[in-house]
mmCIF file with all atom_site columns, C-alpha atoms in Angstrom:
data_model
loop_
_atom_site.group_PDB
_atom_site.id
_atom_site.type_symbol
_atom_site.label_atom_id
_atom_site.label_alt_id
_atom_site.label_comp_id
_atom_site.label_asym_id
_atom_site.label_entity_id
_atom_site.label_seq_id
_atom_site.pdbx_PDB_ins_code
_atom_site.Cartn_x
_atom_site.Cartn_y
_atom_site.Cartn_z
_atom_site.occupancy
_atom_site.B_iso_or_equiv
_atom_site.pdbx_formal_charge
_atom_site.auth_seq_id
_atom_site.auth_comp_id
_atom_site.auth_asym_id
_atom_site.auth_atom_id
_atom_site.pdbx_PDB_model_num
ATOM 1   C CA . MET A 1 1   ? 20.009 -8.132  26.173 1.00 67.00 ? 1   MET A CA 1
ATOM 2   C CA . PRO A 1 2   ? 19.181 -6.778  22.703 1.00 79.00 ? 2   PRO A CA 1
ATOM 3   C CA . LEU A 1 3   ? 21.344 -3.924  21.417 1.00 84.00 ? 3   LEU A CA 1
ATOM 4   C CA . GLU A 1 4   ? 18.397 -1.527  21.464 1.00 86.00 ? 4   GLU A CA 1
ATOM 5   C CA . GLU A 1 5   ? 17.989 -2.107  25.211 1.00 90.00 ? 5   GLU A CA 1
ATOM 6   C CA . LEU A 1 6   ? 21.592 -1.221  26.037 1.00 96.00 ? 6   LEU A CA 1
ATOM 7   C CA . PRO A 1 7   ? 21.793 2.425   27.109 1.00 96.00 ? 7   PRO A CA 1
ATOM 8   C CA . PRO A 1 8   ? 24.018 4.614   24.917 1.00 97.00 ? 8   PRO A CA 1
ATOM 9   C CA . VAL A 1 9   ? 27.281 5.642   26.581 1.00 96.00 ? 9   VAL A CA 1
ATOM 10  C CA . ASP A 1 10  ? 28.824 7.819   23.872 1.00 97.00 ? 10  ASP A CA 1
ATOM 11  C CA . GLU A 1 11  ? 29.701 8.124   20.213 1.00 98.00 ? 11  GLU A CA 1
ATOM 12  C CA . HIS A 1 12  ? 32.842 9.493   18.609 1.00 98.00 ? 12  HIS A CA 1
ATOM 13  C CA . SER A 1 13  ? 33.640 9.969   14.942 1.00 98.00 ? 13  SER A CA 1
ATOM 14  C CA . LEU A 1 14  ? 36.486 10.918  12.665 1.00 98.00 ? 14  LEU A CA 1
ATOM 15  C CA . VAL A 1 15  ? 36.756 11.793  8.977  1.00 98.00 ? 15  VAL A CA 1
ATOM 16  C CA . VAL A 1 16  ? 39.166 9.391   7.289  1.00 99.00 ? 16  VAL A CA 1
ATOM 17  C CA . GLY A 1 17  ? 40.966 10.068  4.016  1.00 98.00 ? 17  GLY A CA 1
ATOM 18  C CA . ALA A 1 18  ? 40.092 6.667   2.587  1.00 98.00 ? 18  ALA A CA 1
ATOM 19  C CA . PRO A 1 19  ? 37.050 5.034   0.954  1.00 98.00 ? 19  PRO A CA 1
ATOM 20  C CA . PRO A 1 20  ? 34.625 2.913   3.029  1.00 98.00 ? 20  PRO A CA 1
ATOM 21  C CA . PRO A 1 21  ? 36.123 -0.484  2.002  1.00 97.00 ? 21  PRO A CA 1
ATOM 22  C CA . ALA A 1 22  ? 39.581 0.596   3.236  1.00 98.00 ? 22  ALA A CA 1
ATOM 23  C CA . VAL A 1 23  ? 38.067 1.924   6.476  1.00 98.00 ? 23  VAL A CA 1
ATOM 24  C CA . TRP A 1 24  ? 36.144 -1.346  6.964  1.00 97.00 ? 24  TRP A CA 1
ATOM 25  C CA . THR A 1 25  ? 39.378 -3.308  6.584  1.00 96.00 ? 25  THR A CA 1
ATOM 26  C CA . GLY A 1 26  ? 41.066 -0.921  9.026  1.00 97.00 ? 26  GLY A CA 1
ATOM 27  C CA . VAL A 1 27  ? 38.281 -1.427  11.575 1.00 97.00 ? 27  VAL A CA 1
ATOM 28  C CA . LEU A 1 28  ? 38.707 -5.211  11.412 1.00 96.00 ? 28  LEU A CA 1
ATOM 29  C CA . GLU A 1 29  ? 42.496 -4.977  11.602 1.00 95.00 ? 29  GLU A CA 1
ATOM 30  C CA . VAL A 1 30  ? 42.576 -2.547  14.521 1.00 96.00 ? 30  VAL A CA 1
ATOM 31  C CA . LEU A 1 31  ? 39.800 -4.147  16.590 1.00 95.00 ? 31  LEU A CA 1
ATOM 32  C CA . GLY A 1 32  ? 41.270 -7.614  16.020 1.00 94.00 ? 32  GLY A CA 1
ATOM 33  C CA . SER A 1 33  ? 44.648 -6.387  17.211 1.00 93.00 ? 33  SER A CA 1
ATOM 34  C CA . ALA A 1 34  ? 43.321 -4.231  20.073 1.00 93.00 ? 34  ALA A CA 1
ATOM 35  C CA . PHE A 1 35  ? 41.142 -6.941  21.599 1.00 92.00 ? 35  PHE A CA 1
ATOM 36  C CA . GLY A 1 36  ? 42.830 -10.128 20.394 1.00 90.00 ? 36  GLY A CA 1
ATOM 37  C CA . THR A 1 37  ? 46.539 -9.549  21.097 1.00 90.00 ? 37  THR A CA 1
ATOM 38  C CA . GLY A 1 38  ? 48.888 -8.282  23.782 1.00 89.00 ? 38  GLY A CA 1
ATOM 39  C CA . THR A 1 39  ? 47.425 -8.096  27.282 1.00 90.00 ? 39  THR A CA 1
ATOM 40  C CA . SER A 1 40  ? 43.800 -7.853  26.097 1.00 89.00 ? 40  SER A CA 1
ATOM 41  C CA . PRO A 1 41  ? 43.053 -11.615 26.160 1.00 90.00 ? 41  PRO A CA 1
ATOM 42  C CA . ALA A 1 42  ? 44.421 -11.871 29.722 1.00 91.00 ? 42  ALA A CA 1
ATOM 43  C CA . LEU A 1 43  ? 42.326 -8.883  30.816 1.00 91.00 ? 43  LEU A CA 1
ATOM 44  C CA . ALA A 1 44  ? 39.275 -10.464 29.161 1.00 92.00 ? 44  ALA A CA 1
ATOM 45  C CA . ARG A 1 45  ? 39.844 -13.669 31.157 1.00 92.00 ? 45  ARG A CA 1
ATOM 46  C CA . LEU A 1 46  ? 40.299 -11.689 34.387 1.00 92.00 ? 46  LEU A CA 1
ATOM 47  C CA . LEU A 1 47  ? 36.991 -9.871  33.824 1.00 93.00 ? 47  LEU A CA 1
ATOM 48  C CA . GLY A 1 48  ? 35.211 -13.100 32.851 1.00 94.00 ? 48  GLY A CA 1
ATOM 49  C CA . CYS A 1 49  ? 34.436 -11.860 29.345 1.00 94.00 ? 49  CYS A CA 1
ATOM 50  C CA . GLU A 1 50  ? 32.190 -13.804 27.027 1.00 93.00 ? 50  GLU A CA 1
ATOM 51  C CA . PRO A 1 51  ? 33.347 -14.665 24.457 1.00 93.00 ? 51  PRO A CA 1
ATOM 52  C CA . SER A 1 52  ? 36.855 -15.356 25.698 1.00 91.00 ? 52  SER A CA 1
ATOM 53  C CA . ALA A 1 53  ? 38.729 -16.301 22.509 1.00 92.00 ? 53  ALA A CA 1
ATOM 54  C CA . THR A 1 54  ? 39.293 -15.242 18.909 1.00 93.00 ? 54  THR A CA 1
ATOM 55  C CA . THR A 1 55  ? 37.388 -17.316 16.343 1.00 93.00 ? 55  THR A CA 1
ATOM 56  C CA . ALA A 1 56  ? 37.009 -16.755 12.596 1.00 94.00 ? 56  ALA A CA 1
ATOM 57  C CA . TRP A 1 57  ? 38.106 -13.121 12.880 1.00 92.00 ? 57  TRP A CA 1
ATOM 58  C CA . GLY A 1 58  ? 39.720 -13.289 9.440  1.00 83.00 ? 58  GLY A CA 1
ATOM 59  C CA . ARG A 1 59  ? 36.275 -13.238 7.849  1.00 80.00 ? 59  ARG A CA 1
ATOM 60  C CA . ALA A 1 60  ? 34.669 -11.167 10.646 1.00 84.00 ? 60  ALA A CA 1
ATOM 61  C CA . GLY A 1 61  ? 31.099 -12.150 9.925  1.00 94.00 ? 61  GLY A CA 1
ATOM 62  C CA . VAL A 1 62  ? 28.226 -12.749 12.322 1.00 97.00 ? 62  VAL A CA 1
ATOM 63  C CA . GLY A 1 63  ? 29.477 -15.124 15.009 1.00 96.00 ? 63  GLY A CA 1
ATOM 64  C CA . SER A 1 64  ? 33.175 -14.213 14.667 1.00 97.00 ? 64  SER A CA 1
ATOM 65  C CA . THR A 1 65  ? 34.811 -13.304 17.977 1.00 96.00 ? 65  THR A CA 1
ATOM 66  C CA . VAL A 1 66  ? 37.709 -11.573 19.664 1.00 95.00 ? 66  VAL A CA 1
ATOM 67  C CA . PRO A 1 67  ? 38.086 -11.715 23.461 1.00 95.00 ? 67  PRO A CA 1
ATOM 68  C CA . GLY A 1 68  ? 35.185 -9.782  24.937 1.00 95.00 ? 68  GLY A CA 1
ATOM 69  C CA . PHE A 1 69  ? 33.217 -9.343  21.701 1.00 95.00 ? 69  PHE A CA 1
ATOM 70  C CA . ARG A 1 70  ? 31.087 -11.310 19.232 1.00 97.00 ? 70  ARG A CA 1
ATOM 71  C CA . VAL A 1 71  ? 30.029 -9.942  15.843 1.00 97.00 ? 71  VAL A CA 1
ATOM 72  C CA . VAL A 1 72  ? 26.226 -9.707  15.997 1.00 97.00 ? 72  VAL A CA 1
ATOM 73  C CA . ALA A 1 73  ? 25.745 -7.743  12.763 1.00 97.00 ? 73  ALA A CA 1
ATOM 74  C CA . ALA A 1 74  ? 27.999 -7.108  9.783  1.00 97.00 ? 74  ALA A CA 1
ATOM 75  C CA . ARG A 1 75  ? 27.164 -5.237  6.603  1.00 98.00 ? 75  ARG A CA 1
ATOM 76  C CA . PRO A 1 76  ? 30.500 -4.560  4.894  1.00 97.00 ? 76  PRO A CA 1
ATOM 77  C CA . PRO A 1 77  ? 31.714 -1.907  4.389  1.00 97.00 ? 77  PRO A CA 1
ATOM 78  C CA . ARG A 1 78  ? 29.156 0.129   6.360  1.00 98.00 ? 78  ARG A CA 1
ATOM 79  C CA . LEU A 1 79  ? 28.231 -1.496  9.690  1.00 98.00 ? 79  LEU A CA 1
ATOM 80  C CA . LEU A 1 80  ? 29.883 -3.742  12.250 1.00 98.00 ? 80  LEU A CA 1
ATOM 81  C CA . VAL A 1 81  ? 28.201 -4.451  15.590 1.00 98.00 ? 81  VAL A CA 1
ATOM 82  C CA . LEU A 1 82  ? 30.148 -6.200  18.337 1.00 97.00 ? 82  LEU A CA 1
ATOM 83  C CA . ALA A 1 83  ? 28.556 -7.252  21.627 1.00 97.00 ? 83  ALA A CA 1
ATOM 84  C CA . GLY A 1 84  ? 29.842 -8.913  24.751 1.00 96.00 ? 84  GLY A CA 1
ATOM 85  C CA . ARG A 1 85  ? 29.552 -9.230  28.480 1.00 95.00 ? 85  ARG A CA 1
ATOM 86  C CA . HIS A 1 86  ? 31.579 -9.744  31.613 1.00 95.00 ? 86  HIS A CA 1
ATOM 87  C CA . ARG A 1 87  ? 30.906 -9.818  35.316 1.00 94.00 ? 87  ARG A CA 1
ATOM 88  C CA . PHE A 1 88  ? 30.372 -6.041  35.500 1.00 96.00 ? 88  PHE A CA 1
ATOM 89  C CA . ALA A 1 89  ? 28.622 -5.123  32.243 1.00 96.00 ? 89  ALA A CA 1
ATOM 90  C CA . ARG A 1 90  ? 26.836 -6.024  29.031 1.00 96.00 ? 90  ARG A CA 1
ATOM 91  C CA . TYR A 1 91  ? 28.061 -3.880  26.177 1.00 97.00 ? 91  TYR A CA 1
ATOM 92  C CA . ALA A 1 92  ? 28.287 -3.248  22.455 1.00 98.00 ? 92  ALA A CA 1
ATOM 93  C CA . ILE A 1 93  ? 30.370 -1.265  19.997 1.00 97.00 ? 93  ILE A CA 1
ATOM 94  C CA . VAL A 1 94  ? 28.670 -0.108  16.811 1.00 98.00 ? 94  VAL A CA 1
ATOM 95  C CA . ALA A 1 95  ? 31.076 0.885   14.021 1.00 98.00 ? 95  ALA A CA 1
ATOM 96  C CA . ARG A 1 96  ? 29.488 2.874   11.206 1.00 99.00 ? 96  ARG A CA 1
ATOM 97  C CA . VAL A 1 97  ? 31.310 3.839   8.008  1.00 99.00 ? 97  VAL A CA 1
ATOM 98  C CA . GLU A 1 98  ? 29.709 6.403   5.694  1.00 98.00 ? 98  GLU A CA 1
ATOM 99  C CA . PRO A 1 99  ? 31.045 8.083   2.560  1.00 98.00 ? 99  PRO A CA 1
ATOM 100 C CA . CYS A 1 100 ? 32.135 11.659  3.286  1.00 98.00 ? 100 CYS A CA 1
ATOM 101 C CA . GLY A 1 101 ? 33.514 13.755  0.448  1.00 96.00 ? 101 GLY A CA 1
ATOM 102 C CA . SER A 1 102 ? 36.473 11.901  -1.035 1.00 96.00 ? 102 SER A CA 1
ATOM 103 C CA . GLY A 1 103 ? 36.841 9.793   2.119  1.00 98.00 ? 103 GLY A CA 1
ATOM 104 C CA . SER A 1 104 ? 34.682 8.359   4.877  1.00 99.00 ? 104 SER A CA 1
ATOM 105 C CA . ARG A 1 105 ? 33.295 9.180   8.283  1.00 99.00 ? 105 ARG A CA 1
ATOM 106 C CA . LEU A 1 106 ? 33.918 6.484   10.880 1.00 99.00 ? 106 LEU A CA 1
ATOM 107 C CA . GLY A 1 107 ? 31.732 6.511   13.972 1.00 99.00 ? 107 GLY A CA 1
ATOM 108 C CA . LEU A 1 108 ? 32.167 4.320   17.041 1.00 98.00 ? 108 LEU A CA 1
ATOM 109 C CA . GLU A 1 109 ? 29.147 4.160   19.331 1.00 98.00 ? 109 GLU A CA 1
ATOM 110 C CA . THR A 1 110 ? 29.372 2.500   22.735 1.00 97.00 ? 110 THR A CA 1
ATOM 111 C CA . ARG A 1 111 ? 26.333 1.090   24.513 1.00 98.00 ? 111 ARG A CA 1
ATOM 112 C CA . ALA A 1 112 ? 26.477 -0.589  27.916 1.00 97.00 ? 112 ALA A CA 1
ATOM 113 C CA . ALA A 1 113 ? 24.477 -1.635  30.946 1.00 96.00 ? 113 ALA A CA 1
ATOM 114 C CA . PHE A 1 114 ? 26.141 -1.783  34.354 1.00 95.00 ? 114 PHE A CA 1
ATOM 115 C CA . PRO A 1 115 ? 23.773 -3.575  36.754 1.00 94.00 ? 115 PRO A CA 1
ATOM 116 C CA . GLY A 1 116 ? 24.447 -3.575  40.484 1.00 91.00 ? 116 GLY A CA 1
ATOM 117 C CA . LEU A 1 117 ? 26.724 -1.733  42.897 1.00 89.00 ? 117 LEU A CA 1
ATOM 118 C CA . ARG A 1 118 ? 30.015 -3.361  41.844 1.00 90.00 ? 118 ARG A CA 1
ATOM 119 C CA . SER A 1 119 ? 29.132 -2.625  38.231 1.00 92.00 ? 119 SER A CA 1
ATOM 120 C CA . ALA A 1 120 ? 28.475 1.017   39.102 1.00 92.00 ? 120 ALA A CA 1
ATOM 121 C CA . ALA A 1 121 ? 31.978 1.211   40.587 1.00 92.00 ? 121 ALA A CA 1
ATOM 122 C CA . TYR A 1 122 ? 33.384 -0.389  37.426 1.00 92.00 ? 122 TYR A CA 1
ATOM 123 C CA . ARG A 1 123 ? 31.493 2.151   35.287 1.00 94.00 ? 123 ARG A CA 1
ATOM 124 C CA . LEU A 1 124 ? 32.954 4.982   37.334 1.00 93.00 ? 124 LEU A CA 1
ATOM 125 C CA . ALA A 1 125 ? 36.468 3.569   36.885 1.00 94.00 ? 125 ALA A CA 1
ATOM 126 C CA . VAL A 1 126 ? 36.149 3.039   33.122 1.00 92.00 ? 126 VAL A CA 1
ATOM 127 C CA . ILE A 1 127 ? 33.696 5.684   31.923 1.00 94.00 ? 127 ILE A CA 1
ATOM 128 C CA . GLY A 1 128 ? 33.784 8.252   34.720 1.00 94.00 ? 128 GLY A CA 1
ATOM 129 C CA . THR A 1 129 ? 37.561 8.736   34.594 1.00 94.00 ? 129 THR A CA 1
ATOM 130 C CA . GLY A 1 130 ? 37.558 9.515   30.876 1.00 94.00 ? 130 GLY A CA 1
ATOM 131 C CA . GLY A 1 131 ? 39.634 6.423   30.125 1.00 94.00 ? 131 GLY A CA 1
ATOM 132 C CA . HIS A 1 132 ? 37.004 5.032   27.781 1.00 94.00 ? 132 HIS A CA 1
ATOM 133 C CA . VAL A 1 133 ? 37.011 8.235   25.695 1.00 96.00 ? 133 VAL A CA 1
ATOM 134 C CA . LEU A 1 134 ? 40.809 8.121   25.372 1.00 97.00 ? 134 LEU A CA 1
ATOM 135 C CA . VAL A 1 135 ? 40.739 4.491   24.240 1.00 95.00 ? 135 VAL A CA 1
ATOM 136 C CA . THR A 1 136 ? 37.914 5.110   21.756 1.00 97.00 ? 136 THR A CA 1
ATOM 137 C CA . ARG A 1 137 ? 39.659 8.106   20.211 1.00 98.00 ? 137 ARG A CA 1
ATOM 138 C CA . ARG A 1 138 ? 42.905 6.128   19.969 1.00 97.00 ? 138 ARG A CA 1
ATOM 139 C CA . LEU A 1 139 ? 41.062 3.323   18.159 1.00 97.00 ? 139 LEU A CA 1
ATOM 140 C CA . LEU A 1 140 ? 39.598 5.860   15.714 1.00 98.00 ? 140 LEU A CA 1
ATOM 141 C CA . ARG A 1 141 ? 43.053 7.297   14.967 1.00 98.00 ? 141 ARG A CA 1
ATOM 142 C CA . GLN A 1 142 ? 44.544 3.820   14.513 1.00 98.00 ? 142 GLN A CA 1
ATOM 143 C CA . VAL A 1 143 ? 41.791 2.845   12.070 1.00 98.00 ? 143 VAL A CA 1
ATOM 144 C CA . ALA A 1 144 ? 42.297 6.097   10.146 1.00 98.00 ? 144 ALA A CA 1
ATOM 145 C CA . ARG A 1 145 ? 46.051 5.473   9.838  1.00 98.00 ? 145 ARG A CA 1
ATOM 146 C CA . ALA A 1 146 ? 45.540 1.871   8.715  1.00 97.00 ? 146 ALA A CA 1
ATOM 147 C CA . ALA A 1 147 ? 42.858 2.813   6.177  1.00 98.00 ? 147 ALA A CA 1
ATOM 148 C CA . GLU A 1 148 ? 44.768 5.769   4.765  1.00 98.00 ? 148 GLU A CA 1
ATOM 149 C CA . ARG A 1 149 ? 47.938 3.676   4.475  1.00 96.00 ? 149 ARG A CA 1
ATOM 150 C CA . ALA A 1 150 ? 46.009 0.935   2.650  1.00 93.00 ? 150 ALA A CA 1
ATOM 151 C CA . ALA A 1 151 ? 44.295 3.446   0.356  1.00 93.00 ? 151 ALA A CA 1
ATOM 152 C CA . ALA A 1 152 ? 47.652 5.015   -0.538 1.00 91.00 ? 152 ALA A CA 1
ATOM 153 C CA . GLY A 1 153 ? 48.824 1.654   -1.859 1.00 85.00 ? 153 GLY A CA 1
ATOM 154 C CA . PRO A 1 154 ? 52.030 -0.376  -1.548 1.00 77.00 ? 154 PRO A CA 1
ATOM 155 C CA . GLY A 1 155 ? 55.186 1.537   -0.852 1.00 66.00 ? 155 GLY A CA 1
ATOM 156 C CA . ALA A 1 156 ? 53.408 4.588   0.550  1.00 60.00 ? 156 ALA A CA 1
ATOM 157 C CA . ALA A 1 157 ? 55.153 6.206   3.492  1.00 56.00 ? 157 ALA A CA 1
ATOM 158 C CA . GLY A 1 158 ? 53.341 5.578   6.761  1.00 52.00 ? 158 GLY A CA 1
#
């Protein structure tokens, strides 16, 4: 399903005290860690996510993957579009980085389709409970910390 056909779920943004290239690097670092390490790969397997493994994430270009997501568009340092699917949904995350004053504005947009009754129950559990918003805001804060730390340079307190 093309990105444009996925219904928007929400969008959250945060002003980051770092330039777009540092924010871009932070996005790659945080998303790679969030979806590619810890319990995330096991959860991706349980849900039947496609893709199911990390491939070429170090370069994070079109075709690179982390469990549950494939890069479908990348225009460093401004746009990263990840898409995936599992047994309950087809979904995408659109990360946009724009200059904002002396820093950047990072936006994370979620789009998803939840076909069928079981998928509607899944949507209620993930979106309806507010859990998705908490996770998205946490990702934004983690990217901001990583980008600001990188922009401050080696030896900066963090």
